[in-house]
PDB file of C-alpha atoms in Angstrom:
ATOM      1  CA  GLY H1367      -0.111 -17.587 -84.366  1.00 58.00           C
ATOM      2  CA  ALA H1368      -2.920 -20.117 -84.760  1.00 81.00           C
ATOM      3  CA  GLY H1369      -2.267 -23.696 -85.221  1.00 91.00           C
ATOM      4  CA  VAL H1370      -3.992 -26.333 -87.422  1.00 94.00           C
ATOM      5  CA  SER H1371      -7.694 -26.529 -86.541  1.00 95.00           C
ATOM      6  CA  GLN H1372     -10.053 -29.349 -87.242  1.00 96.00           C
ATOM      7  CA  SER H1373     -13.769 -29.515 -87.105  1.00 97.00           C
ATOM      8  CA  PRO H1374     -15.809 -31.122 -85.628  1.00 97.00           C
ATOM      9  CA  SER H1375     -13.701 -32.476 -82.748  1.00 95.00           C
ATOM     10  CA  ASN H1376     -16.209 -35.484 -82.415  1.00 96.00           C
ATOM     11  CA  LYS H1377     -18.444 -36.942 -84.945  1.00 97.00           C
ATOM     12  CA  VAL H1378     -20.982 -39.821 -84.400  1.00 98.00           C
ATOM     13  CA  THR H1379     -22.852 -41.082 -87.434  1.00 97.00           C
ATOM     14  CA  GLU H1380     -24.929 -44.066 -88.504  1.00 97.00           C
ATOM     15  CA  LYS H1381     -23.615 -46.701 -90.821  1.00 97.00           C
ATOM     16  CA  GLY H1382     -24.110 -45.819 -94.474  1.00 97.00           C
ATOM     17  CA  LYS H1383     -24.326 -41.901 -94.047  1.00 98.00           C
ATOM     18  CA  ASP H1384     -21.783 -39.630 -95.586  1.00 98.00           C
ATOM     19  CA  VAL H1385     -19.420 -37.387 -93.376  1.00 98.00           C
ATOM     20  CA  GLU H1386     -17.325 -34.357 -94.071  1.00 98.00           C
ATOM     21  CA  LEU H1387     -14.226 -33.476 -91.942  1.00 98.00           C
ATOM     22  CA  ARG H1388     -12.664 -30.105 -92.244  1.00 97.00           C
ATOM     23  CA  CYS H1389      -9.150 -28.950 -91.680  1.00 97.00           C
ATOM     24  CA  ASP H1390      -7.739 -25.332 -91.600  1.00 96.00           C
ATOM     25  CA  PRO H1391      -3.959 -25.424 -91.838  1.00 94.00           C
ATOM     26  CA  ILE H1392      -1.500 -22.787 -90.566  1.00 92.00           C
ATOM     27  CA  SER H1393      -1.750 -19.960 -92.778  1.00 90.00           C
ATOM     28  CA  GLY H1394       1.006 -19.883 -95.503  1.00 85.00           C
ATOM     29  CA  HIS H1395       1.647 -23.587 -95.275  1.00 88.00           C
ATOM     30  CA  THR H1396       1.630 -25.118 -98.705  1.00 85.00           C
ATOM     31  CA  ALA H1397       1.589 -28.681 -97.719  1.00 87.00           C
ATOM     32  CA  LEU H1398      -1.530 -30.411 -96.141  1.00 92.00           C
ATOM     33  CA  TYR H1399      -1.702 -34.094 -95.043  1.00 93.00           C
ATOM     34  CA  TRP H1400      -4.573 -36.356 -93.781  1.00 96.00           C
ATOM     35  CA  TYR H1401      -3.698 -39.383 -91.663  1.00 95.00           C
ATOM     36  CA  ARG H1402      -6.105 -41.831 -89.968  1.00 95.00           C
ATOM     37  CA  GLN H1403      -5.184 -43.134 -86.363  1.00 92.00           C
ATOM     38  CA  SER H1404      -6.833 -46.334 -85.341  1.00 89.00           C
ATOM     39  CA  LEU H1405      -6.427 -48.006 -82.071  1.00 79.00           C
ATOM     40  CA  GLY H1406      -3.237 -50.169 -82.351  1.00 70.00           C
ATOM     41  CA  GLN H1407      -2.481 -49.177 -85.885  1.00 76.00           C
ATOM     42  CA  GLY H1408      -0.412 -45.954 -85.565  1.00 80.00           C
ATOM     43  CA  LEU H1409      -0.845 -43.153 -88.008  1.00 88.00           C
ATOM     44  CA  GLU H1410      -1.907 -44.244 -91.505  1.00 90.00           C
ATOM     45  CA  PHE H1411      -1.150 -41.831 -94.416  1.00 90.00           C
ATOM     46  CA  LEU H1412      -4.321 -40.939 -96.431  1.00 94.00           C
ATOM     47  CA  ILE H1413      -3.666 -38.130 -98.794  1.00 93.00           C
ATOM     48  CA  TYR H1414      -1.228 -35.203 -99.321  1.00 90.00           C
ATOM     49  CA  PHE H1415      -1.698 -31.723-101.146  1.00 89.00           C
ATOM     50  CA  GLN H1416       1.098 -29.619-102.009  1.00 84.00           C
ATOM     51  CA  GLY H1417       0.151 -26.246-103.571  1.00 80.00           C
ATOM     52  CA  ASN H1418      -1.289 -26.494-106.993  1.00 79.00           C
ATOM     53  CA  SER H1419       0.169 -29.995-107.706  1.00 82.00           C
ATOM     54  CA  ALA H1420      -1.928 -33.187-108.166  1.00 85.00           C
ATOM     55  CA  PRO H1421      -2.523 -34.492-104.704  1.00 89.00           C
ATOM     56  CA  ASP H1422      -0.905 -37.822-103.588  1.00 88.00           C
ATOM     57  CA  LYS H1423      -3.982 -40.053-102.972  1.00 91.00           C
ATOM     58  CA  SER H1424      -2.035 -43.268-102.735  1.00 88.00           C
ATOM     59  CA  GLY H1425      -3.154 -43.884 -99.037  1.00 91.00           C
ATOM     60  CA  LEU H1426      -6.838 -43.550 -99.501  1.00 95.00           C
ATOM     61  CA  PRO H1427      -8.184 -46.900 -98.417  1.00 94.00           C
ATOM     62  CA  SER H1428     -11.215 -47.080-100.782  1.00 95.00           C
ATOM     63  CA  ASP H1429     -13.151 -45.039-103.297  1.00 96.00           C
ATOM     64  CA  ARG H1430     -15.447 -44.025-100.568  1.00 97.00           C
ATOM     65  CA  PHE H1431     -12.977 -41.679 -99.281  1.00 97.00           C
ATOM     66  CA  SER H1432     -11.986 -38.451-101.155  1.00 96.00           C
ATOM     67  CA  ALA H1433     -10.503 -35.156-100.324  1.00 96.00           C
ATOM     68  CA  GLU H1434     -10.345 -31.636-101.747  1.00 94.00           C
ATOM     69  CA  ARG H1435      -8.550 -28.468-100.827  1.00 93.00           C
ATOM     70  CA  THR H1436     -10.061 -25.179-102.013  1.00 84.00           C
ATOM     71  CA  GLY H1437      -7.880 -22.170-102.696  1.00 80.00           C
ATOM     72  CA  GLY H1438      -4.769 -23.888-101.539  1.00 76.00           C
ATOM     73  CA  SER H1439      -5.965 -23.629 -97.837  1.00 89.00           C
ATOM     74  CA  VAL H1440      -8.930 -25.344 -96.199  1.00 94.00           C
ATOM     75  CA  SER H1441      -9.246 -29.036 -96.962  1.00 96.00           C
ATOM     76  CA  THR H1442     -12.262 -31.298 -96.542  1.00 97.00           C
ATOM     77  CA  LEU H1443     -12.054 -34.995 -96.295  1.00 98.00           C
ATOM     78  CA  THR H1444     -15.414 -36.874 -97.269  1.00 98.00           C
ATOM     79  CA  ILE H1445     -16.358 -40.485 -96.396  1.00 98.00           C
ATOM     80  CA  GLN H1446     -19.216 -41.811 -98.253  1.00 98.00           C
ATOM     81  CA  ARG H1447     -21.445 -44.629 -97.155  1.00 98.00           C
ATOM     82  CA  THR H1448     -19.527 -44.862 -93.863  1.00 98.00           C
ATOM     83  CA  GLN H1449     -18.622 -48.375 -92.363  1.00 97.00           C
ATOM     84  CA  GLN H1450     -17.936 -49.225 -88.794  1.00 96.00           C
ATOM     85  CA  GLU H1451     -14.277 -49.835 -89.661  1.00 94.00           C
ATOM     86  CA  ASP H1452     -13.990 -46.172 -90.587  1.00 96.00           C
ATOM     87  CA  SER H1453     -14.173 -45.357 -86.922  1.00 96.00           C
ATOM     88  CA  ALA H1454     -10.963 -43.643 -85.914  1.00 96.00           C
ATOM     89  CA  VAL H1455      -9.343 -40.278 -85.328  1.00 94.00           C
ATOM     90  CA  TYR H1456      -8.641 -38.457 -88.418  1.00 97.00           C
ATOM     91  CA  LEU H1457      -5.563 -35.980 -88.198  1.00 95.00           C
ATOM     92  CA  CYS H1458      -4.601 -33.273 -90.538  1.00 95.00           C
ATOM     93  CA  ALA H1459      -1.339 -31.845 -90.591  1.00 93.00           C
ATOM     94  CA  SER H1460       0.437 -28.980 -92.491  1.00 91.00           C
ATOM     95  CA  SER H1461       4.034 -27.929 -93.211  1.00 87.00           C
ATOM     96  CA  SER H1462       6.037 -25.300 -95.018  1.00 81.00           C
ATOM     97  CA  ARG H1463       7.935 -26.391 -98.104  1.00 68.00           C
ATOM     98  CA  ASP H1464      10.899 -24.052 -96.920  1.00 67.00           C
ATOM     99  CA  ARG H1465      14.084 -26.057 -97.579  1.00 59.00           C
ATOM    100  CA  GLY H1466      15.433 -27.623 -94.208  1.00 60.00           C
ATOM    101  CA  ASN H1467      12.101 -27.289 -92.543  1.00 63.00           C
ATOM    102  CA  TYR H1468      10.656 -30.881 -92.087  1.00 66.00           C
ATOM    103  CA  GLU H1469       8.183 -30.486 -89.219  1.00 80.00           C
ATOM    104  CA  GLN H1470       4.487 -31.293 -89.646  1.00 87.00           C
ATOM    105  CA  TYR H1471       2.132 -29.525 -87.456  1.00 90.00           C
ATOM    106  CA  PHE H1472      -0.879 -31.332 -86.390  1.00 92.00           C
ATOM    107  CA  GLY H1473      -4.348 -30.460 -85.578  1.00 94.00           C
ATOM    108  CA  PRO H1474      -6.109 -32.050 -82.611  1.00 92.00           C
ATOM    109  CA  GLY H1475      -8.063 -34.463 -84.748  1.00 94.00           C
ATOM    110  CA  THR H1476     -11.621 -35.442 -85.479  1.00 96.00           C
ATOM    111  CA  ARG H1477     -12.953 -38.599 -83.636  1.00 95.00           C
ATOM    112  CA  LEU H1478     -15.112 -40.273 -86.013  1.00 97.00           C
ATOM    113  CA  THR H1479     -17.522 -43.075 -84.591  1.00 97.00           C
ATOM    114  CA  VAL H1480     -19.720 -45.127 -86.780  1.00 97.00           C
ATOM    115  CA  THR H1481     -22.592 -46.842 -85.274  1.00 96.00           C
TER     116      THR H1481
ATOM    117  CA  ALA M 899      10.632 -48.068 -99.253  1.00 70.00           C
ATOM    118  CA  GLN M 900      10.756 -46.683 -95.686  1.00 81.00           C
ATOM    119  CA  SER M 901       9.519 -48.105 -92.403  1.00 87.00           C
ATOM    120  CA  VAL M 902       9.761 -47.755 -88.781  1.00 92.00           C
ATOM    121  CA  THR M 903       9.574 -50.329 -85.821  1.00 94.00           C
ATOM    122  CA  GLN M 904       8.897 -49.344 -82.420  1.00 94.00           C
ATOM    123  CA  LEU M 905       9.684 -52.091 -79.870  1.00 90.00           C
ATOM    124  CA  GLY M 906       6.954 -52.092 -77.050  1.00 88.00           C
ATOM    125  CA  SER M 907       3.558 -50.558 -77.538  1.00 90.00           C
ATOM    126  CA  HIS M 908       3.384 -49.984 -73.704  1.00 94.00           C
ATOM    127  CA  VAL M 909       6.377 -48.935 -71.521  1.00 96.00           C
ATOM    128  CA  SER M 910       6.052 -48.488 -67.795  1.00 97.00           C
ATOM    129  CA  VAL M 911       8.711 -46.578 -65.873  1.00 97.00           C
ATOM    130  CA  SER M 912       8.973 -45.193 -62.233  1.00 97.00           C
ATOM    131  CA  GLU M 913       8.937 -41.471 -61.704  1.00 97.00           C
ATOM    132  CA  GLY M 914      12.616 -40.518 -61.785  1.00 97.00           C
ATOM    133  CA  ALA M 915      13.811 -43.523 -63.747  1.00 97.00           C
ATOM    134  CA  LEU M 916      15.477 -43.679 -67.125  1.00 97.00           C
ATOM    135  CA  VAL M 917      13.004 -43.462 -70.131  1.00 97.00           C
ATOM    136  CA  LEU M 918      14.084 -45.639 -73.141  1.00 97.00           C
ATOM    137  CA  LEU M 919      11.744 -45.780 -76.111  1.00 98.00           C
ATOM    138  CA  ARG M 920      13.052 -47.795 -78.886  1.00 97.00           C
ATOM    139  CA  CYS M 921      12.954 -47.367 -82.717  1.00 96.00           C
ATOM    140  CA  ASN M 922      14.382 -48.918 -85.667  1.00 96.00           C
ATOM    141  CA  TYR M 923      14.098 -47.616 -89.185  1.00 93.00           C
ATOM    142  CA  SER M 924      14.530 -48.839 -92.728  1.00 89.00           C
ATOM    143  CA  SER M 925      15.256 -46.382 -95.540  1.00 80.00           C
ATOM    144  CA  SER M 926      16.744 -46.742 -98.928  1.00 73.00           C
ATOM    145  CA  VAL M 927      18.356 -43.211 -98.723  1.00 74.00           C
ATOM    146  CA  PRO M 928      19.769 -41.394 -95.646  1.00 75.00           C
ATOM    147  CA  PRO M 929      16.755 -40.808 -93.500  1.00 83.00           C
ATOM    148  CA  TYR M 930      15.195 -37.935 -91.704  1.00 87.00           C
ATOM    149  CA  LEU M 931      14.006 -39.153 -88.451  1.00 91.00           C
ATOM    150  CA  PHE M 932      11.517 -37.664 -85.801  1.00 92.00           C
ATOM    151  CA  TRP M 933       9.979 -38.264 -82.533  1.00 96.00           C
ATOM    152  CA  TYR M 934       6.397 -37.024 -81.989  1.00 95.00           C
ATOM    153  CA  VAL M 935       4.378 -37.035 -78.788  1.00 96.00           C
ATOM    154  CA  GLN M 936       0.715 -37.126 -78.329  1.00 93.00           C
ATOM    155  CA  TYR M 937      -0.985 -36.210 -75.186  1.00 91.00           C
ATOM    156  CA  PRO M 938      -4.531 -37.397 -74.529  1.00 85.00           C
ATOM    157  CA  ASN M 939      -7.140 -35.947 -76.986  1.00 79.00           C
ATOM    158  CA  GLN M 940      -4.499 -33.791 -78.703  1.00 83.00           C
ATOM    159  CA  GLY M 941      -2.592 -33.732 -82.046  1.00 85.00           C
ATOM    160  CA  LEU M 942       0.972 -34.808 -82.386  1.00 90.00           C
ATOM    161  CA  GLN M 943       3.706 -32.541 -81.207  1.00 92.00           C
ATOM    162  CA  LEU M 944       7.319 -32.650 -82.538  1.00 91.00           C
ATOM    163  CA  LEU M 945       9.778 -33.697 -79.760  1.00 95.00           C
ATOM    164  CA  LEU M 946      12.916 -33.684 -81.838  1.00 93.00           C
ATOM    165  CA  LYS M 947      14.335 -34.345 -85.372  1.00 90.00           C
ATOM    166  CA  TYR M 948      17.364 -35.737 -86.855  1.00 89.00           C
ATOM    167  CA  THR M 949      18.262 -34.070 -90.221  1.00 82.00           C
ATOM    168  CA  SER M 950      21.803 -35.345 -90.939  1.00 77.00           C
ATOM    169  CA  ALA M 951      23.536 -32.960 -88.636  1.00 75.00           C
ATOM    170  CA  ALA M 952      24.699 -33.914 -85.250  1.00 84.00           C
ATOM    171  CA  THR M 953      24.005 -37.563 -84.495  1.00 88.00           C
ATOM    172  CA  LEU M 954      22.898 -36.669 -80.829  1.00 94.00           C
ATOM    173  CA  VAL M 955      19.668 -34.648 -81.006  1.00 93.00           C
ATOM    174  CA  LYS M 956      18.069 -32.883 -78.024  1.00 95.00           C
ATOM    175  CA  GLY M 957      14.551 -31.942 -77.911  1.00 94.00           C
ATOM    176  CA  ILE M 958      12.053 -30.370 -75.837  1.00 93.00           C
ATOM    177  CA  ASN M 959      11.088 -31.553 -72.294  1.00 93.00           C
ATOM    178  CA  GLY M 960      14.661 -33.056 -71.625  1.00 96.00           C
ATOM    179  CA  PHE M 961      14.309 -35.741 -74.254  1.00 97.00           C
ATOM    180  CA  GLU M 962      17.105 -36.728 -76.525  1.00 97.00           C
ATOM    181  CA  ALA M 963      17.782 -39.127 -79.158  1.00 97.00           C
ATOM    182  CA  GLU M 964      20.942 -40.738 -80.913  1.00 94.00           C
ATOM    183  CA  PHE M 965      21.157 -41.642 -84.506  1.00 93.00           C
ATOM    184  CA  LYS M 966      23.044 -44.839 -84.966  1.00 93.00           C
ATOM    185  CA  LYS M 967      23.343 -45.733 -88.675  1.00 89.00           C
ATOM    186  CA  SER M 968      25.164 -49.111 -88.071  1.00 90.00           C
ATOM    187  CA  GLU M 969      22.083 -50.307 -85.940  1.00 92.00           C
ATOM    188  CA  THR M 970      19.576 -48.228 -87.964  1.00 92.00           C
ATOM    189  CA  SER M 971      18.185 -46.992 -84.596  1.00 95.00           C
ATOM    190  CA  PHE M 972      16.988 -43.653 -83.225  1.00 96.00           C
ATOM    191  CA  HIS M 973      16.115 -44.530 -79.690  1.00 97.00           C
ATOM    192  CA  LEU M 974      14.432 -41.804 -77.479  1.00 98.00           C
ATOM    193  CA  THR M 975      15.766 -41.128 -73.913  1.00 98.00           C
ATOM    194  CA  LYS M 976      15.215 -39.094 -70.890  1.00 98.00           C
ATOM    195  CA  PRO M 977      17.348 -39.405 -67.760  1.00 97.00           C
ATOM    196  CA  SER M 978      14.604 -38.910 -65.323  1.00 97.00           C
ATOM    197  CA  ALA M 979      10.757 -39.608 -65.877  1.00 97.00           C
ATOM    198  CA  HIS M 980       8.290 -37.108 -64.744  1.00 96.00           C
ATOM    199  CA  MET M 981       4.574 -37.694 -64.329  1.00 96.00           C
ATOM    200  CA  SER M 982       3.953 -35.156 -67.181  1.00 95.00           C
ATOM    201  CA  ASP M 983       5.874 -37.467 -69.656  1.00 96.00           C
ATOM    202  CA  ALA M 984       2.989 -39.973 -69.709  1.00 96.00           C
ATOM    203  CA  ALA M 985       1.753 -39.804 -73.259  1.00 96.00           C
ATOM    204  CA  GLU M 986       1.978 -41.741 -76.628  1.00 95.00           C
ATOM    205  CA  TYR M 987       5.312 -41.389 -78.548  1.00 97.00           C
ATOM    206  CA  PHE M 988       5.560 -41.753 -82.222  1.00 95.00           C
ATOM    207  CA  CYS M 989       8.812 -42.501 -84.182  1.00 95.00           C
ATOM    208  CA  ALA M 990       8.930 -41.410 -87.788  1.00 92.00           C
ATOM    209  CA  VAL M 991      11.029 -41.579 -90.797  1.00 89.00           C
ATOM    210  CA  SER M 992      11.125 -39.471 -93.971  1.00 83.00           C
ATOM    211  CA  ASP M 993      12.690 -40.045 -97.327  1.00 73.00           C
ATOM    212  CA  ALA M 994      13.756 -36.490 -98.157  1.00 61.00           C
ATOM    213  CA  TYR M 995      14.120 -37.192-101.714  1.00 49.00           C
ATOM    214  CA  SER M 996      10.707 -37.774-102.658  1.00 53.00           C
ATOM    215  CA  GLY M 997      10.463 -34.871-105.174  1.00 49.00           C
ATOM    216  CA  GLY M 998      10.593 -32.309-102.472  1.00 49.00           C
ATOM    217  CA  TYR M 999       7.640 -33.675-100.736  1.00 60.00           C
ATOM    218  CA  GLN M1000       8.055 -35.080 -97.296  1.00 69.00           C
ATOM    219  CA  LYS M1001       6.079 -38.411 -97.092  1.00 75.00           C
ATOM    220  CA  VAL M1002       6.517 -39.508 -93.293  1.00 84.00           C
ATOM    221  CA  THR M1003       5.977 -43.026 -92.295  1.00 87.00           C
ATOM    222  CA  PHE M1004       5.035 -43.226 -88.636  1.00 90.00           C
ATOM    223  CA  GLY M1005       5.474 -46.198 -86.197  1.00 91.00           C
ATOM    224  CA  ILE M1006       2.521 -47.635 -84.211  1.00 91.00           C
ATOM    225  CA  GLY M1007       3.404 -45.642 -81.231  1.00 93.00           C
ATOM    226  CA  THR M1008       4.490 -46.474 -77.656  1.00 95.00           C
ATOM    227  CA  LYS M1009       2.432 -45.481 -74.824  1.00 95.00           C
ATOM    228  CA  LEU M1010       4.582 -44.358 -71.790  1.00 97.00           C
ATOM    229  CA  GLN M1011       3.091 -44.763 -68.366  1.00 97.00           C
ATOM    230  CA  VAL M1012       4.882 -43.177 -65.423  1.00 97.00           C
ATOM    231  CA  ILE M1013       4.404 -44.670 -62.074  1.00 96.00           C
ATOM    232  CA  PRO M1014       4.648 -42.552 -58.974  1.00 95.00           C
TER     233      PRO M1014
END
C-alpha cells in the first residue's frame, strides 16, 4: 500500500515568511510524529499525535512552530516568521498502535531552506 | 530518561570488509532498540529492532545487532560490506512504558562509506 507522503519535497522561503508542511500518514495509522533533521544533529522530536488525544508538543522549539492533525489523518506543520536556523529536513512518521508493533514508517521529508 | 550515543559520525570500510557501527543506550526501563537506515534524499527505513525477545536480532540486507544489557550496547554488524550499504544509520531507543505511546530517541547518525 501507499507509504507516508510529504509535500512539498523542497521549500525555499525568505526569512520572516510563514511556511506549511504537509504529511499524509499511512491509512489506518493512528500515531503521527514530526521530526526535524539538521546537519550533524540527528533527528529531533517535534510533536506527536495519537488518535483524539491531546498532542505531545514537548519538542516544539519555539511558539513559532505549531501543528495540527485534521480528522485523525493529514497533518500540517506550520512555521511562522521563519528564521535561517529553521533550515532543515522535516520528517513525518506514522505508526500503528497495535501492541507489539513498534515500527515508525517515515516519509521522504521536506527540505526547508530559509534564505 | 532515555538516550542514545553513536560512536563515530563517519565510518569507512572497504567493500567486502566487516561493518561495525556502535551504539550505546541509556534507559530507566528495559528498552526497545532500533536501527534505521537512510539513503540519500529518502526517509528512514527500519533495519531491525529489539523488543525483549532474542538478544541477537537479524534484519534486512544481511545486517544484525546484538543486545548486550551488561554493556548497554546494541552494535550493528554486517560480515561483508557492499557498495549499496553506503548510507546513514541511526540507532534509536524507546521507553515502551510511556502510556502506550512510543517516544523514540534517535542518535545523531553514522554515515557509512564503502570504498571499492
